[in-house]
CSV table of C-alpha atoms in Angstrom, one decimal:
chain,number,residue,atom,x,y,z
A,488,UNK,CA,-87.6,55.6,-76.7
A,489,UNK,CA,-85.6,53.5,-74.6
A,490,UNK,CA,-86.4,50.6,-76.6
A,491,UNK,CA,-84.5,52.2,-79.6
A,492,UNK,CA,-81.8,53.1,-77.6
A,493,UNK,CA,-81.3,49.8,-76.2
A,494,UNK,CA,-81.4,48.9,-79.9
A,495,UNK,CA,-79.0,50.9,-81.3
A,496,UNK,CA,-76.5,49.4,-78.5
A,497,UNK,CA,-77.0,46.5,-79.5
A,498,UNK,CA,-76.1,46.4,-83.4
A,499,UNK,CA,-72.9,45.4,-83.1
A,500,UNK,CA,-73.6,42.3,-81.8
A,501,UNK,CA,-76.5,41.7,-83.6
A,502,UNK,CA,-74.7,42.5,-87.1
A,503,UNK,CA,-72.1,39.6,-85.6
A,504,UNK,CA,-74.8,37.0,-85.4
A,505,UNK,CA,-76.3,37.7,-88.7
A,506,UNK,CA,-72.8,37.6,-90.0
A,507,UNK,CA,-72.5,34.5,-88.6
A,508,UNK,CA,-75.5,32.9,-90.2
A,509,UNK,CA,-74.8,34.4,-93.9
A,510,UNK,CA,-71.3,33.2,-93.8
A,511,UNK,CA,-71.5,29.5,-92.3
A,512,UNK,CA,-69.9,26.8,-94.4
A,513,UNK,CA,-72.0,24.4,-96.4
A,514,UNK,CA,-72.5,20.9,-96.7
A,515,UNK,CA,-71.0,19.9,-100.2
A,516,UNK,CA,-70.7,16.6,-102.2
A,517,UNK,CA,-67.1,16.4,-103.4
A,518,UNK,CA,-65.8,13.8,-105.8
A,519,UNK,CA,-64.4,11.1,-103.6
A,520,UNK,CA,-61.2,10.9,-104.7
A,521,UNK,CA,-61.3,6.7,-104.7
A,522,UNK,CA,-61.0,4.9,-107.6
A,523,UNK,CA,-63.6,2.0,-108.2
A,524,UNK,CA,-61.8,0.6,-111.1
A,525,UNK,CA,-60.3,-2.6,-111.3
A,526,UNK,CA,-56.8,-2.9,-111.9
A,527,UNK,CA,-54.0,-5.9,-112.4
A,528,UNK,CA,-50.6,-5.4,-110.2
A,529,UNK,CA,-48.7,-3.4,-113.1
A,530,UNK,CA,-50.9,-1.0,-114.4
A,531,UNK,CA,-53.0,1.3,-112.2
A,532,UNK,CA,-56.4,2.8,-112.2
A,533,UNK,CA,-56.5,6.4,-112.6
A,534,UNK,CA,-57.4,8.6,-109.9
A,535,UNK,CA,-55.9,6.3,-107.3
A,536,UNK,CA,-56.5,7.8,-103.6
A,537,UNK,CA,-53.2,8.0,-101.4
A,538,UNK,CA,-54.2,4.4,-99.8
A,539,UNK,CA,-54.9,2.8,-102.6
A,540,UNK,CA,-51.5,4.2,-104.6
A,541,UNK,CA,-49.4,3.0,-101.3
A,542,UNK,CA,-51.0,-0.4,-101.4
A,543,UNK,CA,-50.3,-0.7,-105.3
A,544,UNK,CA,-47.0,0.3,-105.1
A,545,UNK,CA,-46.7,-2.3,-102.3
A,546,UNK,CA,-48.0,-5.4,-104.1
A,547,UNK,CA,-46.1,-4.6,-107.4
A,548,UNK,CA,-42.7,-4.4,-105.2
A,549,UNK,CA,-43.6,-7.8,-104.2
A,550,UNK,CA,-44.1,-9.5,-107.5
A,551,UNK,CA,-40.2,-8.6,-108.5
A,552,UNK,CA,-39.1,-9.7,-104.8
A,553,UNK,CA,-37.4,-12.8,-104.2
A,554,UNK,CA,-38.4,-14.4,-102.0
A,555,UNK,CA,-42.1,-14.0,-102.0
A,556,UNK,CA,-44.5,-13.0,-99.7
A,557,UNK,CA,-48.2,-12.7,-98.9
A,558,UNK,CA,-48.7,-9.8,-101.1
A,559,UNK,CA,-47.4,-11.8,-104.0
A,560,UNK,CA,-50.4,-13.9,-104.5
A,561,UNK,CA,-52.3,-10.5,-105.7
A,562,UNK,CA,-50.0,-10.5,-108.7
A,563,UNK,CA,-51.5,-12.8,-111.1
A,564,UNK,CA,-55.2,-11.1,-111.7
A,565,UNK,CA,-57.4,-8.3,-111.4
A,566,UNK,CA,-57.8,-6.7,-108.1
A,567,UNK,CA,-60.4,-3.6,-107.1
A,568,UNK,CA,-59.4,-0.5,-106.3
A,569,UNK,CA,-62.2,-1.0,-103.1
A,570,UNK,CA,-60.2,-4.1,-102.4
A,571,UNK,CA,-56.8,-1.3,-102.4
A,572,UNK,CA,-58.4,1.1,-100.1
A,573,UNK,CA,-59.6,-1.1,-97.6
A,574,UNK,CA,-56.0,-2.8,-97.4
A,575,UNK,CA,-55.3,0.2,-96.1
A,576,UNK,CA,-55.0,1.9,-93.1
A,577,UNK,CA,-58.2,4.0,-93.6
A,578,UNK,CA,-59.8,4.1,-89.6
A,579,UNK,CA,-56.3,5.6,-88.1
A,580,UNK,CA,-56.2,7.8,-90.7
A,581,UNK,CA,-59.5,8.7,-89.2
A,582,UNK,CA,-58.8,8.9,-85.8
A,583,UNK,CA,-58.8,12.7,-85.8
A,584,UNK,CA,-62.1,13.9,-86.3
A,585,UNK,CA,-61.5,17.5,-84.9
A,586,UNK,CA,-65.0,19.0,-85.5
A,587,UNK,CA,-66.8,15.6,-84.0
A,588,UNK,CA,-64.7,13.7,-81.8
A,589,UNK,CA,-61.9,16.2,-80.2
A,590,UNK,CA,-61.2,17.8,-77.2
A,591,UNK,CA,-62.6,20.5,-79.2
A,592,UNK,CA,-66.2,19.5,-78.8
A,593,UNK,CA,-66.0,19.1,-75.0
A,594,UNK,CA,-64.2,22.5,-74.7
A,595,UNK,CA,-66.8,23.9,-76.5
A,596,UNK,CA,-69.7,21.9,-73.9
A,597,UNK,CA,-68.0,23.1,-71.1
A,598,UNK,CA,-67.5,27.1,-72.4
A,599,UNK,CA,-70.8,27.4,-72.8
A,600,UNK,CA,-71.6,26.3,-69.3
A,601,UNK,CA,-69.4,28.3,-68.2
A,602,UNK,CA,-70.8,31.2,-69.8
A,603,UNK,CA,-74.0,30.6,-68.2
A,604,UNK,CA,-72.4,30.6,-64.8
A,605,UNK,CA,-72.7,34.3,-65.4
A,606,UNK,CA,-76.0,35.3,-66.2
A,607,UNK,CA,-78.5,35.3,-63.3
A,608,UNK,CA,-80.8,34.8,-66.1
A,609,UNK,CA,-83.6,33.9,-63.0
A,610,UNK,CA,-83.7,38.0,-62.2
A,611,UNK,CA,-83.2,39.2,-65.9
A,612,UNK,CA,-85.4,42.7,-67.3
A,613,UNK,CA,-87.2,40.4,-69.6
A,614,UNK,CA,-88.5,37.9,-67.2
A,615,UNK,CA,-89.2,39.7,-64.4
A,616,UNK,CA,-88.4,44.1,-65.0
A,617,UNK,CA,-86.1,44.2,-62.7
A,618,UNK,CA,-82.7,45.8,-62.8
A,619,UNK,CA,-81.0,43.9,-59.8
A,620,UNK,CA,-77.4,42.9,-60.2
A,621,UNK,CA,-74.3,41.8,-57.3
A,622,UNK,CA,-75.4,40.1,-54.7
A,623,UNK,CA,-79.2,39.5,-55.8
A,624,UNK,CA,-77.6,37.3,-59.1
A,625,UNK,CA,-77.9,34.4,-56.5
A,626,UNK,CA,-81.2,34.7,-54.7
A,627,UNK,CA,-84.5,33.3,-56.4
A,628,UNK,CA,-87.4,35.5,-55.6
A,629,UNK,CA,-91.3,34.7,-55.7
A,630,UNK,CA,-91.5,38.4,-56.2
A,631,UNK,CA,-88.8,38.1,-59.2
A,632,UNK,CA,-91.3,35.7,-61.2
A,633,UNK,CA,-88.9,32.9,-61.0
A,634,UNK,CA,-88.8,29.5,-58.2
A,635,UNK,CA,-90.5,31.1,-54.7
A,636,UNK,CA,-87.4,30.2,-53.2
A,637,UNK,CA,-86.2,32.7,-50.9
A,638,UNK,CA,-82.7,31.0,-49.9
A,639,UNK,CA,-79.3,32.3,-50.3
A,640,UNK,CA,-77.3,30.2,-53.3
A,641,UNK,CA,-74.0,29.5,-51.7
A,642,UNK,CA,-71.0,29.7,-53.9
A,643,UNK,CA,-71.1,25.5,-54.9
A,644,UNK,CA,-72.5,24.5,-58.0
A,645,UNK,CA,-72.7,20.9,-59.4
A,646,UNK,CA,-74.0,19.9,-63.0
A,647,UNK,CA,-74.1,16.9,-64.8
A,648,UNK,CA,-75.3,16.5,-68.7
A,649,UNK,CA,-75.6,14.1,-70.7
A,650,UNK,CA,-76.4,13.0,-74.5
A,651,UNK,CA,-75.9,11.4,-78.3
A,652,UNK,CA,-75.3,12.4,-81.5
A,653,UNK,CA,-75.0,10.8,-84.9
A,654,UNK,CA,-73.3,12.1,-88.2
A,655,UNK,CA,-71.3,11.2,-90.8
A,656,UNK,CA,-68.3,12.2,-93.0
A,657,UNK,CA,-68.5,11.6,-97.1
A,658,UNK,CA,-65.8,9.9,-98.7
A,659,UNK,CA,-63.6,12.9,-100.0
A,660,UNK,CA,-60.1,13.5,-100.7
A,661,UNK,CA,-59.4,10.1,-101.2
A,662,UNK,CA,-60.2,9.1,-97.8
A,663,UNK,CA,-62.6,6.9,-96.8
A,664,UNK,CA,-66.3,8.3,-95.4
A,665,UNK,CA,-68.0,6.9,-92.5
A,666,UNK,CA,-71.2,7.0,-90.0
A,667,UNK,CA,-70.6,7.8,-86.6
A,668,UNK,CA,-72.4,7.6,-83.8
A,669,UNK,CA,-71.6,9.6,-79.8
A,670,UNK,CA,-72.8,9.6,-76.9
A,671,UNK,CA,-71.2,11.7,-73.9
A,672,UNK,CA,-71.7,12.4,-70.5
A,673,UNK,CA,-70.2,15.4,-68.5
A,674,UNK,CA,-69.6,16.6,-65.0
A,675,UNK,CA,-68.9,19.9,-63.3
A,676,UNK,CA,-67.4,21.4,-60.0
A,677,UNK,CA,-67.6,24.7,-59.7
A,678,UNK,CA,-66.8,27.2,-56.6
A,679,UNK,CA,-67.4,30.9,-56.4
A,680,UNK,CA,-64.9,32.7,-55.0
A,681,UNK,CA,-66.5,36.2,-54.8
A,682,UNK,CA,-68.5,38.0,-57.6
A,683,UNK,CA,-65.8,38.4,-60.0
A,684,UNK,CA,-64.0,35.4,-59.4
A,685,UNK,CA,-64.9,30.8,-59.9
A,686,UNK,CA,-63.0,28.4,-60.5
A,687,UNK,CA,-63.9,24.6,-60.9
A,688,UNK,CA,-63.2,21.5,-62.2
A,689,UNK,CA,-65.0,19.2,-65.3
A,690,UNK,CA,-64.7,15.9,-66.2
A,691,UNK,CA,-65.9,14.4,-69.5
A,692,UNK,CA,-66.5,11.1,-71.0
A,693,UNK,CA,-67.3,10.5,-74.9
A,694,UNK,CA,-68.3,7.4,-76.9
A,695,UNK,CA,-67.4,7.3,-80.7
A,696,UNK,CA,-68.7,4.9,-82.8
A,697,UNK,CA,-67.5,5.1,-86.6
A,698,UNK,CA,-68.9,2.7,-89.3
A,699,UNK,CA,-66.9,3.1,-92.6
A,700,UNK,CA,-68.2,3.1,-95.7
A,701,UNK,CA,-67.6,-0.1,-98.8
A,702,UNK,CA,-68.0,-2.3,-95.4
A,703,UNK,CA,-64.6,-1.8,-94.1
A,704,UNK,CA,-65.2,-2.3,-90.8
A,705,UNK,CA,-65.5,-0.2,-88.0
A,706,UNK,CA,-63.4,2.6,-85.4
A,707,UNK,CA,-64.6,2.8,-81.8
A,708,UNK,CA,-62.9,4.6,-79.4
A,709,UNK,CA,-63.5,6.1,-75.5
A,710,UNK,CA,-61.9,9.3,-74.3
A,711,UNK,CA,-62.0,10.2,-70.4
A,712,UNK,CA,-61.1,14.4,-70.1
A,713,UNK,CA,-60.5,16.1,-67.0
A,714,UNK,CA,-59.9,19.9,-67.3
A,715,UNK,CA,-59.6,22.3,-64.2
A,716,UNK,CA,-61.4,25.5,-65.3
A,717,UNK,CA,-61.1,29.5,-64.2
A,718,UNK,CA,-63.4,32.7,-64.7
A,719,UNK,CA,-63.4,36.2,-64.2
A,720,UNK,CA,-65.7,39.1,-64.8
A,721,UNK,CA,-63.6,42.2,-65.1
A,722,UNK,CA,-67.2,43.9,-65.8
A,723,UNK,CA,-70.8,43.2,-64.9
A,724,UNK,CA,-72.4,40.8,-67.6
A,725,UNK,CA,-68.7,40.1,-69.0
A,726,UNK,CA,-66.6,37.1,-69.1
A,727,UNK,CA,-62.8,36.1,-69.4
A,728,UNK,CA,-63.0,31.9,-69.2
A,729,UNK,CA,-59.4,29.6,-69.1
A,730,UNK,CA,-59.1,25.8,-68.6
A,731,UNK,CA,-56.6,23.5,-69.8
A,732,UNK,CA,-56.9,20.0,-69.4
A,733,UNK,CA,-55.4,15.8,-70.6
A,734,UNK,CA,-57.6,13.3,-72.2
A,735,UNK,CA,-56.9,9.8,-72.6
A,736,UNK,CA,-58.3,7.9,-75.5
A,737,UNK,CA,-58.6,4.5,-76.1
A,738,UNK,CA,-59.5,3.0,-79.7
A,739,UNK,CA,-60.6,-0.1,-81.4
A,740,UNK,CA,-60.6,-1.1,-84.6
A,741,UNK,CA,-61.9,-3.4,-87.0
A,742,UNK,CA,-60.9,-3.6,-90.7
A,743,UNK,CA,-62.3,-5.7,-93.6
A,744,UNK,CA,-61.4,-6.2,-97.2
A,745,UNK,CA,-64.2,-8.0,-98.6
A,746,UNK,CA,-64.3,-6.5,-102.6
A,747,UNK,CA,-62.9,-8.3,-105.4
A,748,UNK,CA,-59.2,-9.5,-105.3
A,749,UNK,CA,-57.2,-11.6,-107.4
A,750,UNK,CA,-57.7,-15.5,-107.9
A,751,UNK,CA,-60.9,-14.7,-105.7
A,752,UNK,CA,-58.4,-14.2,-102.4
A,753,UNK,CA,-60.2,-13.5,-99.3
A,754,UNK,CA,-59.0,-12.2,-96.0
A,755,UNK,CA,-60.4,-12.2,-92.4
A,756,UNK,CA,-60.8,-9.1,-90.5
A,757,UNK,CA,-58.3,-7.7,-88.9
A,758,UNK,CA,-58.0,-6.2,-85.4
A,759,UNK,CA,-56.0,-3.8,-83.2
A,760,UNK,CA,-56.3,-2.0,-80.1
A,761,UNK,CA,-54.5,1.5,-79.6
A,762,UNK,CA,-54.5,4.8,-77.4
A,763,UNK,CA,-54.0,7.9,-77.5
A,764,UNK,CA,-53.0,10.9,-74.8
A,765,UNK,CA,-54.2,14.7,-75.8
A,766,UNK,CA,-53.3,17.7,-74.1
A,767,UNK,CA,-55.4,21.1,-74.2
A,768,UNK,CA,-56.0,24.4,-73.1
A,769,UNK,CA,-59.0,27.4,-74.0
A,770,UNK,CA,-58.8,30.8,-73.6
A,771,UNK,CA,-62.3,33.0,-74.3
A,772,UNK,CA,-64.2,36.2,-73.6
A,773,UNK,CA,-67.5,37.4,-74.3
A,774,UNK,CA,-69.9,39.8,-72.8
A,775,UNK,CA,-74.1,39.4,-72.4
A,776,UNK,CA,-75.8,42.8,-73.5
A,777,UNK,CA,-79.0,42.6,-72.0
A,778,UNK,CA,-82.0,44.3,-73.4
A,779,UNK,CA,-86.1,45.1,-72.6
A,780,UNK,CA,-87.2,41.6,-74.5
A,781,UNK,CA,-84.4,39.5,-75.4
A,782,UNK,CA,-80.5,39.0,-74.6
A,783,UNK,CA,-77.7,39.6,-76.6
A,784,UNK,CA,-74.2,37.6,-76.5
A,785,UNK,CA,-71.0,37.7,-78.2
A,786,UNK,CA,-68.0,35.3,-77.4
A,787,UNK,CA,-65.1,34.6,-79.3
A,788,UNK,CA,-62.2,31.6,-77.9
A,789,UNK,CA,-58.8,29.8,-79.0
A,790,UNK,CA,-58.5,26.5,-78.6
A,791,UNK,CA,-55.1,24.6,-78.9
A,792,UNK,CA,-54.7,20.7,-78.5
A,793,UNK,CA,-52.0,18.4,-78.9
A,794,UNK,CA,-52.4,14.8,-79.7
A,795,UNK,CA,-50.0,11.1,-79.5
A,796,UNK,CA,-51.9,8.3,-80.9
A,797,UNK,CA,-49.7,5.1,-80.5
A,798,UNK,CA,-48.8,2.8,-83.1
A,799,UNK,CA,-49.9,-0.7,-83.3
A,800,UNK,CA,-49.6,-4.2,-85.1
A,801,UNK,CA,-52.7,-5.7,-86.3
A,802,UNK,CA,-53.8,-9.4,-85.3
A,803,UNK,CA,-55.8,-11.3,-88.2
A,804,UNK,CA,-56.2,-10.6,-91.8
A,805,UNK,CA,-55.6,-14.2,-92.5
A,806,UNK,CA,-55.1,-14.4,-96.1
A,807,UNK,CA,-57.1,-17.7,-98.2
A,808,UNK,CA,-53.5,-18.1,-100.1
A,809,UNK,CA,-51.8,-18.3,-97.3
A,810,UNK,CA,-49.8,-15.6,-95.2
A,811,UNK,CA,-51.3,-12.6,-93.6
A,812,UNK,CA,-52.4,-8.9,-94.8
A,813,UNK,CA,-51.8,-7.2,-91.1
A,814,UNK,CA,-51.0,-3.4,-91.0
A,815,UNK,CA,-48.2,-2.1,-88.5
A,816,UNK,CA,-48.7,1.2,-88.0
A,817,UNK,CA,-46.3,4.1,-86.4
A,818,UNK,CA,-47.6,6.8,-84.4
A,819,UNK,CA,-48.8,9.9,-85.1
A,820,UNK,CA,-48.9,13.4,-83.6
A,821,UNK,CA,-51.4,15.5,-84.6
A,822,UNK,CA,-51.6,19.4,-83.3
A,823,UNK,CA,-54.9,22.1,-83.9
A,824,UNK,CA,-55.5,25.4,-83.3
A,825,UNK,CA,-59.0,26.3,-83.9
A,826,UNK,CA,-60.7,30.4,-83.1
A,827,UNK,CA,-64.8,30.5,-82.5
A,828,UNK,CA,-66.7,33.7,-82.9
A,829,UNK,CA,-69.8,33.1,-81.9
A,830,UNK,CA,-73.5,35.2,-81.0
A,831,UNK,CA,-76.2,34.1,-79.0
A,832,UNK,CA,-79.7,35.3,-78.4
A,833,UNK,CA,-82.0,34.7,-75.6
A,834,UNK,CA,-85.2,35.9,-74.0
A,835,UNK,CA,-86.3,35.1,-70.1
A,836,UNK,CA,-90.1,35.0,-69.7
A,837,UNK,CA,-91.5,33.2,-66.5
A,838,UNK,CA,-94.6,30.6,-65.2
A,839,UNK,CA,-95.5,32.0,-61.8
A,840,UNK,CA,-98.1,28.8,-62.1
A,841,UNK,CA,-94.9,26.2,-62.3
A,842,UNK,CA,-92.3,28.5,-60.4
A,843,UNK,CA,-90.2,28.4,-63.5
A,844,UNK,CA,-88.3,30.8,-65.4
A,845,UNK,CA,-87.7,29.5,-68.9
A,846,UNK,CA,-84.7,30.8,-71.0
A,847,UNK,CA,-85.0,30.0,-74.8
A,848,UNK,CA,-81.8,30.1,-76.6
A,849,UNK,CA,-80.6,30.3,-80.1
A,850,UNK,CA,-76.7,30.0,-81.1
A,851,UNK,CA,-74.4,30.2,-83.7
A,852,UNK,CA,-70.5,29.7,-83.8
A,853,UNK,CA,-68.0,30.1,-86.7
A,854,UNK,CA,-64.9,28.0,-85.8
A,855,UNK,CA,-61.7,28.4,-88.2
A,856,UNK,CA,-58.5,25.7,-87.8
A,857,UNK,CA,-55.1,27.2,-88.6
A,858,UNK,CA,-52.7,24.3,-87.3
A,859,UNK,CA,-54.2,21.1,-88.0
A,860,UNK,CA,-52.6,19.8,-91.7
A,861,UNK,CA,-51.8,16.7,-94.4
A,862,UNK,CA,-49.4,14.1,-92.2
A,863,UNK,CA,-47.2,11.3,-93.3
A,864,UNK,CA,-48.6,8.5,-91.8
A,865,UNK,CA,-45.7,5.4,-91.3
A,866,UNK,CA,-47.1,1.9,-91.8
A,867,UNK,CA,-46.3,-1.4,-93.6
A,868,UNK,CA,-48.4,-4.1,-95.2
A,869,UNK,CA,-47.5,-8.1,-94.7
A,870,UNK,CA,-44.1,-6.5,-93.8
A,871,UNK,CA,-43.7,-4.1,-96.9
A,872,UNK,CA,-43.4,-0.1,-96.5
A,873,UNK,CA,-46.5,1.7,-97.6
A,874,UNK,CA,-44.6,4.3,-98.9
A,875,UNK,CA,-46.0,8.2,-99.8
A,876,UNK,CA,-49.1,6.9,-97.4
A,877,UNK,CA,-50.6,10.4,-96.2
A,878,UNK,CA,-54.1,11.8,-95.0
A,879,UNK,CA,-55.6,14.9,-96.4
A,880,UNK,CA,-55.6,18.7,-94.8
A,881,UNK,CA,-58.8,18.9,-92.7
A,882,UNK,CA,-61.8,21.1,-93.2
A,883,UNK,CA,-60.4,24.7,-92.7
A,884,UNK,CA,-63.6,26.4,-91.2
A,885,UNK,CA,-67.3,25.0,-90.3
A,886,UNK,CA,-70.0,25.8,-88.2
A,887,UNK,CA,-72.3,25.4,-85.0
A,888,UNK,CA,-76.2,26.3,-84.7
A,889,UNK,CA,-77.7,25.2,-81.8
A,890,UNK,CA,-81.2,26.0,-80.1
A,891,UNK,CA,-82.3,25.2,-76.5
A,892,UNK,CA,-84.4,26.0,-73.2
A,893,UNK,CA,-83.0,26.3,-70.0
A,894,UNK,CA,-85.1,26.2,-67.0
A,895,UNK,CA,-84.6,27.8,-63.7
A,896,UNK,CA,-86.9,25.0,-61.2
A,897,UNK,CA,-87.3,25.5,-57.5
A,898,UNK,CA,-84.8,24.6,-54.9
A,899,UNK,CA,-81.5,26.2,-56.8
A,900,UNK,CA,-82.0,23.9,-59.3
A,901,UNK,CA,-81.9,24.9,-63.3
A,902,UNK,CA,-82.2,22.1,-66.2
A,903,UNK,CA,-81.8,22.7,-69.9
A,904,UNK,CA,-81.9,20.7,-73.5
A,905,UNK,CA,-80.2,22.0,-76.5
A,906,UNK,CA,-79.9,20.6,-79.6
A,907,UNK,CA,-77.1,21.0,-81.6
A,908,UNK,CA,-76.2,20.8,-85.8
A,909,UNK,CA,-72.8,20.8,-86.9
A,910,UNK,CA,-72.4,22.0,-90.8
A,911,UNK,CA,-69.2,21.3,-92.5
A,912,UNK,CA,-68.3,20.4,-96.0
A,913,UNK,CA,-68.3,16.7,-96.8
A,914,UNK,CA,-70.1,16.0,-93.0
A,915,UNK,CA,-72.6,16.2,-90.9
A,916,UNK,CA,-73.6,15.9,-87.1
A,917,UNK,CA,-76.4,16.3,-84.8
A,918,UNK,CA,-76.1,16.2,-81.2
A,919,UNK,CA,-79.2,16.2,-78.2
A,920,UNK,CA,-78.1,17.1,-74.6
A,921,UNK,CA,-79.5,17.6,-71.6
A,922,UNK,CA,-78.6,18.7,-68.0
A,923,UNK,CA,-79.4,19.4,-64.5
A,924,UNK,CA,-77.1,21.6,-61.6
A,925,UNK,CA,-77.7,22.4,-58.2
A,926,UNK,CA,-76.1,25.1,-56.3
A,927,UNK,CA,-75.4,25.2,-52.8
């Protein structure tokens, strides 16, 4: 009987998590929006991307302009409309990757951490049938199932995670695709004020590694976040988290134009170096409903960001017929605003043998981005305007599943792994972590 009842409280959030699931965004296969025609200087393909039209309109300005320059040698001849869209400025127009490579991802690391702060999973009903709450939430009990360590937790808690992930993004909407490749490391501070109240401090680092597609070189970049955090729990198993935080980014860029150009022109790479400064701030709630076998949560969070990526002048892009092909490029500011609902299941069971609790996990999140949009992007080739030059909107919603264990180890100590797939239309990503924190 109880059973049932504790079932019946728990279909709300249980009906969220399956809405979740049935509603997540797929993976689709646009058409690319690049044309792979060839074309001469005064009559275009059709279906010309927004690089590739800029860059057209560019060389066939130079062939009625007196006196030349490097872009009049592509006049005379056919040129590729591969050749078009790598003479253009396709890795800035990358350099926003919201779902991948924003603040947004290590918000989203650093909530869930967060929400775990919370749980006292080690003395949970489904691990161990007990019903202790308050004070017990940070003692580890040999009677309780979980580490045989009798010692008081102290209110200090340091973790550290680390991990990779690969993807990439399709060539759609006339932009060009690319693989990627992450790795990130994190690190957190935390201090409990009393039973209601923590505060903290995280720092992150991320590693992005971008190969784009038709060889056009390659977008690296660093970011280093720091993001003082807050939480309160107005009511047992409940949550309100806040943190707001700046990230520097620095990026590096290689582009090449190696297809087909006219009079068999060639060009060396061309490279350019470039930061960015991103400001942020996450507000979210949730609440853990814990029943007999398993554990229910809910959550649901607003994350803003705002973004300056500089502008820059690229060195290289020697051209074979003399002159040079080198982008200058303004900068751009780029602001989202992205809500997650998310549920999450879990189920406590120990190892008296090993002195471990284990906590298996499954998650899903439904993120929608209202701000983030199309922008003008300002830039010039060999010294002419690459006029109507813009990216596409974004992907207006996509989706998180993850799956993981955490492990509550002698000596205050708990570890976990999770793995983590990101579905979104025209993309892909996959991301392993793992972790260790210590309390004291």
């Amino acid at each position: 009987m109880d059973t049932i009842i504790q079932f019946k409280k728990s279909l709300p959030l249980v009906s969220v998590f399956v809405v979740l699931i049935a509603f997540m965004p797929g993976v689709c296969s646009a058409d690319s929006g690049i044309s792979t025609g060839t074309m001469s200087a005064f009559v275009p393909a059709p279906g010309l991307s927004s690089g590739q039209q800029a860059v057209f309109n560019a060389v066939n300005q130079s062939c009625s302009t007196f006196p030349a320059n490097s872009l009049t040698a592509l006049c005379a001849g056919q040129n590729s409309g591969i050749a078009l869209q790598q003479l253009s400025p396709q890795a800035s127009m990358q350099a926003d990757s919201i779902a991948i490579s924003s603040p947004y991802d290590f918000v989203k690391k650093i909530n869930t951490r967060l929400q775990r702060l919370r749980d006292c999973d080690e003395l949970d009903k489904s691990a161990a049938g007990s019903s202790k709450r308050g004070d017990d939430c940070r003692k580890k009990t040999a009677k309780g199932g979980s580490s045989g360590d009798e010692s008081y937790i102290g209110p200090f808690g340091i973790s550290v995670s680390g991990g990779g992930g690969f993807g990439d993004r399709n060539d759609a909407r006339g932009q060009t695709g690319y693989d990627i490749n992450t790795q990130h490391a994190t690190a957190i501070l935390d201090y409990r004020v009393n039973e209601q109240l923590a505060g903290g401090l995280s720092m992150g680092y991320l590693h992005s590694a971008r190969d784009l597609n038709f060889n056009s070189g390659f977008l690296n970049s660093d970011a280093y976040r720091v993001a003082p955090f807050l939480l309160y729990s107005p009511i047992a198993d409940s949550y309100i988290s806040f943190l707001a935080g700046y990230s520097r980014i620095e990026f590096d860029s290689n582009r090449a134009v190696n297809a087909p150009l006219a009079n068999g022109i060639t060009i060396s790479d061309a490279q350019a170096s470039y930061g960015a400064d991103q400001f942020f701030t996450s507000l979210g709630g949730g609440y853990l409903h814990r029943m007999d076998w398993f554990n229910l949560r809910g959550f649901v969070r607003g994350d803003y960001s705002h973004t300056n990526i500089g502008g820059y002048q690229e060195t290289g892009a020697v051209m074979s017929s003399s002159g040079s092909a080198a982008l200058q490029l303004g900068g751009q500011t780029i602001d989202s605003f992205t809500t997650t609902l998310g549920g999450e299941v879990s189920r406590a069971f120990s190892v008296p043998s090993l002195y471990t609790v284990f906590v298996p996990r499954l998650r899903a999140e439904w993120v929608h981005e209202f701000e983030n949009g199309g922008r003008a992007i300002n830039a010039s080739l060999a010294g002419v305007s690459l006029n109507q030059l813009s990216t596409s909107g974004p992907e207006r919603n996509w989706a998180n599943l993850g799956a993981g264990v955490q492990m509550l180890l002698p000596q205050n100590i708990t570890a976990f792994i999770d793995y983590e797939a990101l579905l979104i239309a025209n993309g892909s990503n996959q991301i392993v972590s793992g972790g260790i924190k210590i309390q004291f």
